[in-house]
Amino acid sequence: MNKRGDLQMSFGWLFALIAGAFILFLAIYVTVKIIGTSEEEIDTETAAQIGVLLNPLETGYEDIISTPLENFKQETRITNECDEGDEIDEFGSQGIKASRKSFGGKWTDSINTVYFKNKYLFSRENVEGKKFYLLSSGLHYPFKVGSVIVLTSADRTYCFFDAPEEVQLEIENIQKNIEVANCSDESIKICFEKRSNCDIYVEYDKGLGFVEKKGEEERLFFSQNSLMYGAIFSDEKIYECQVKRLMNRVKILSQIYIEKANFVEQKDCNSNVNTELEILKLAIDDFQNSEDIILIDRLVKEAQNKNQNPICKIW
Amino acid sequence: MIRELKNANRKKGQMKVQQMAFMLVAVTLFFAIAGLFIFRLFFAGVNQAGTDIQEENARLLVSRLASSPEFYCGESFAFGESNCIDTDKVMVLMENIDKYDGFWKVAEIQIRRIYPNEGGIECNGLNYPNCDVFKVYSENVDKGREYSNFVSLCRKENAEEELYDKCELGLLLVNYKEFENE
């Protein structure tokens, strides 16, 4: 009798234990999943907010503007992803991904990238810190093409050494992590003349030149100060991709200006810029990398020279 | 007597198993319903966050959109100060707008001439410049509230064979996409 009772109790307990363990496992699994999804949501929201905060940085008549990006409660990593686009998606896209340092110094595993077609963010692939700076300058090539936005961490200081006066005047006191001439020891040194202790060398001739970085073979070619800043502060992969995207936008805008020139011609506004813009478009079709900027720059200047009719400027 | 006792014990055991099974079903159902409720709340939060970001995007974009190359007056006009939109260029842009799908991440962009006003006539290639509303971009989605910014609308005009710049007062309007909160 007792033996049977024992068996019956054991069965009940066994049943309850299995059911309890199953329910407990389910509860823990769901909780972990919800926490994971919440973290993912926070990271995606942060990335989207960073992208949205780039809107006020669209430059107008002002040449260069800078703004801090702060109020991050935790150490944050911003990942810059660039998609140069294709024949269908001509603008390409700017991807931004954010992750935070969680307990134990591990970065949250962010998988969602937020994409923007109208932004051009120049930076290293991963930029980390609690405070960042955004430096924005307009690219006019030959018309306004977009704003080159440079993202840097406040944890890194950059020092411009021997910079030409026009560059010095532009960046002096613009943001706290950029020094001009009086370099601190820990700063990354950017030289405009070849020196032994330079991290980055810039060959600069009236806005045209290239950037060479210590330990990297490739030269990043630029035209105009905005792209020079982009080349200094970016990784090669990001820079080349963003330049390609900007050139594609030059091509699309060239077509708009060609059609605008035809449109205003009906009002006797004769600009004669169309031939130059067509040639520019063809040259951009063959654009491979930033080295081609040297050729494009000549065509841009020719188009700019044509657009000098004081009563009928197309851009 | 022994058989009756055996039967009573079997019935008692069966009852316990039944009780446990009912309990298990009830607890599983409870967790399923609670889980669904949490997920509903969670995704409503996600949708709201998405809408808030879209709204913030529209609010910030409207203040700087006139500086975007597709609208920007540049040096085309003598009075091309900031917040100036080149409507000749906008007319061309409207014909090429299919390339700009998803470009600004908003639901709608409109430009309205405030003064002078022809009675809200929508602009097209035939009636321009004697019209008021430029429907630049529109997506077939639920739209949130409008954000607006005053702008000058400039174009080239020709009167008595003399070319001149004409600028009028306008309003740039941006609508954002609204995500369903169901």
CSV table of N, CA and C in Angstrom, one decimal, chain A residues 53-54 56-59 62-70 131-138 147-152 154 170-178 229 233, chain B residues 64:
chain,number,residue,atom,x,y,z
A,53,LEU,N,19.5,64.1,-37.0
A,53,LEU,CA,20.2,65.3,-36.5
A,53,LEU,C,21.2,65.9,-37.5
A,54,LEU,N,21.4,65.2,-38.6
A,54,LEU,CA,22.3,65.7,-39.6
A,54,LEU,C,21.6,66.7,-40.5
A,56,PRO,N,20.0,69.6,-39.9
A,56,PRO,CA,20.3,71.0,-39.8
A,56,PRO,C,21.7,71.4,-40.3
A,57,LEU,N,22.5,70.3,-40.6
A,57,LEU,CA,23.8,70.6,-41.1
A,57,LEU,C,23.9,70.8,-42.6
A,58,GLU,N,22.8,70.8,-43.3
A,58,GLU,CA,22.8,71.2,-44.7
A,58,GLU,C,23.2,72.6,-44.8
A,59,THR,N,24.3,72.8,-45.4
A,59,THR,CA,24.9,74.2,-45.5
A,59,THR,C,24.2,75.0,-46.6
A,62,GLU,N,26.6,79.7,-45.9
A,62,GLU,CA,27.7,79.6,-45.0
A,62,GLU,C,28.6,78.5,-45.5
A,63,ASP,N,29.9,78.7,-45.3
A,63,ASP,CA,30.9,77.7,-45.9
A,63,ASP,C,31.0,76.5,-45.0
A,64,ILE,N,31.1,76.7,-43.7
A,64,ILE,CA,31.4,75.6,-42.9
A,64,ILE,C,30.8,75.8,-41.5
A,65,ILE,N,30.2,74.7,-41.0
A,65,ILE,CA,29.5,74.8,-39.6
A,65,ILE,C,29.9,73.6,-38.8
A,66,SER,N,29.9,73.7,-37.5
A,66,SER,CA,30.3,72.6,-36.7
A,66,SER,C,29.3,72.5,-35.5
A,67,THR,N,28.9,71.3,-35.1
A,67,THR,CA,28.0,71.2,-34.0
A,67,THR,C,28.4,69.9,-33.2
A,68,PRO,N,28.3,70.0,-31.8
A,68,PRO,CA,28.7,68.8,-31.1
A,68,PRO,C,27.5,67.8,-31.0
A,69,LEU,N,27.8,66.6,-30.9
A,69,LEU,CA,26.7,65.5,-30.8
A,69,LEU,C,27.0,64.9,-29.4
A,70,GLU,N,26.2,65.3,-28.5
A,70,GLU,CA,26.5,64.8,-27.1
A,70,GLU,C,25.2,64.2,-26.5
A,131,LYS,N,31.0,61.7,-26.7
A,131,LYS,CA,30.7,63.0,-27.3
A,131,LYS,C,31.4,63.0,-28.7
A,132,PHE,N,30.7,63.6,-29.7
A,132,PHE,CA,31.2,63.6,-31.0
A,132,PHE,C,31.1,65.0,-31.6
A,133,TYR,N,31.8,65.3,-32.7
A,133,TYR,CA,31.7,66.5,-33.4
A,133,TYR,C,31.3,66.3,-34.8
A,134,LEU,N,30.4,67.1,-35.3
A,134,LEU,CA,30.0,67.1,-36.7
A,134,LEU,C,30.5,68.4,-37.4
A,135,LEU,N,31.3,68.2,-38.4
A,135,LEU,CA,31.8,69.4,-39.2
A,135,LEU,C,31.2,69.3,-40.6
A,136,SER,N,30.5,70.3,-41.0
A,136,SER,CA,29.8,70.3,-42.2
A,136,SER,C,30.2,71.4,-43.2
A,137,SER,N,30.6,71.1,-44.4
A,137,SER,CA,31.0,72.1,-45.4
A,137,SER,C,30.4,71.7,-46.7
A,138,GLY,N,29.9,72.7,-47.4
A,138,GLY,CA,29.2,72.5,-48.7
A,138,GLY,C,30.2,72.2,-49.8
A,147,SER,N,26.3,68.5,-48.7
A,147,SER,CA,27.1,68.8,-47.6
A,147,SER,C,28.0,67.7,-47.2
A,148,VAL,N,29.3,67.9,-47.1
A,148,VAL,CA,30.2,66.9,-46.7
A,148,VAL,C,30.3,67.0,-45.1
A,149,ILE,N,29.8,66.0,-44.5
A,149,ILE,CA,29.7,66.0,-43.0
A,149,ILE,C,30.8,65.1,-42.4
A,150,VAL,N,31.7,65.7,-41.6
A,150,VAL,CA,32.8,64.9,-41.0
A,150,VAL,C,32.4,64.6,-39.6
A,151,LEU,N,32.5,63.3,-39.2
A,151,LEU,CA,32.2,62.9,-37.8
A,151,LEU,C,33.5,62.5,-37.1
A,152,THR,N,33.7,63.1,-36.0
A,152,THR,CA,34.9,62.7,-35.2
A,152,THR,C,34.5,62.6,-33.7
A,154,ALA,N,35.2,63.1,-29.8
A,154,ALA,CA,35.8,64.2,-28.9
A,154,ALA,C,37.0,63.6,-28.2
A,170,GLU,N,39.5,79.0,-41.7
A,170,GLU,CA,38.3,78.2,-41.8
A,170,GLU,C,38.1,77.4,-40.5
A,171,ILE,N,39.1,76.7,-40.1
A,171,ILE,CA,39.0,75.7,-39.0
A,171,ILE,C,39.4,76.2,-37.6
A,172,GLU,N,40.0,77.3,-37.5
A,172,GLU,CA,40.5,77.8,-36.2
A,172,GLU,C,39.3,78.0,-35.3
A,173,ASN,N,39.4,77.4,-34.1
A,173,ASN,CA,38.3,77.5,-33.1
A,173,ASN,C,37.0,77.0,-33.5
A,174,ILE,N,36.9,76.2,-34.5
A,174,ILE,CA,35.6,75.7,-35.0
A,174,ILE,C,35.1,74.6,-34.1
A,175,GLN,N,36.0,73.7,-33.7
A,175,GLN,CA,35.5,72.7,-32.7
A,175,GLN,C,36.7,72.3,-31.8
A,176,LYS,N,36.4,71.8,-30.6
A,176,LYS,CA,37.4,71.7,-29.5
A,176,LYS,C,38.4,70.6,-29.9
A,177,ASN,N,38.1,69.7,-30.7
A,177,ASN,CA,39.1,68.6,-31.0
A,177,ASN,C,40.0,68.9,-32.2
A,178,ILE,N,39.9,70.2,-32.7
A,178,ILE,CA,40.8,70.6,-33.8
A,178,ILE,C,41.7,71.7,-33.3
A,229,TYR,N,38.8,67.8,-46.0
A,229,TYR,CA,38.4,67.4,-44.6
A,229,TYR,C,37.9,66.0,-44.6
A,233,PHE,N,39.8,62.9,-42.4
A,233,PHE,CA,39.2,62.2,-41.3
A,233,PHE,C,38.5,60.9,-41.6
B,64,ARG,N,15.8,73.4,-43.4
B,64,ARG,CA,17.0,73.4,-44.3
B,64,ARG,C,16.8,72.9,-45.7
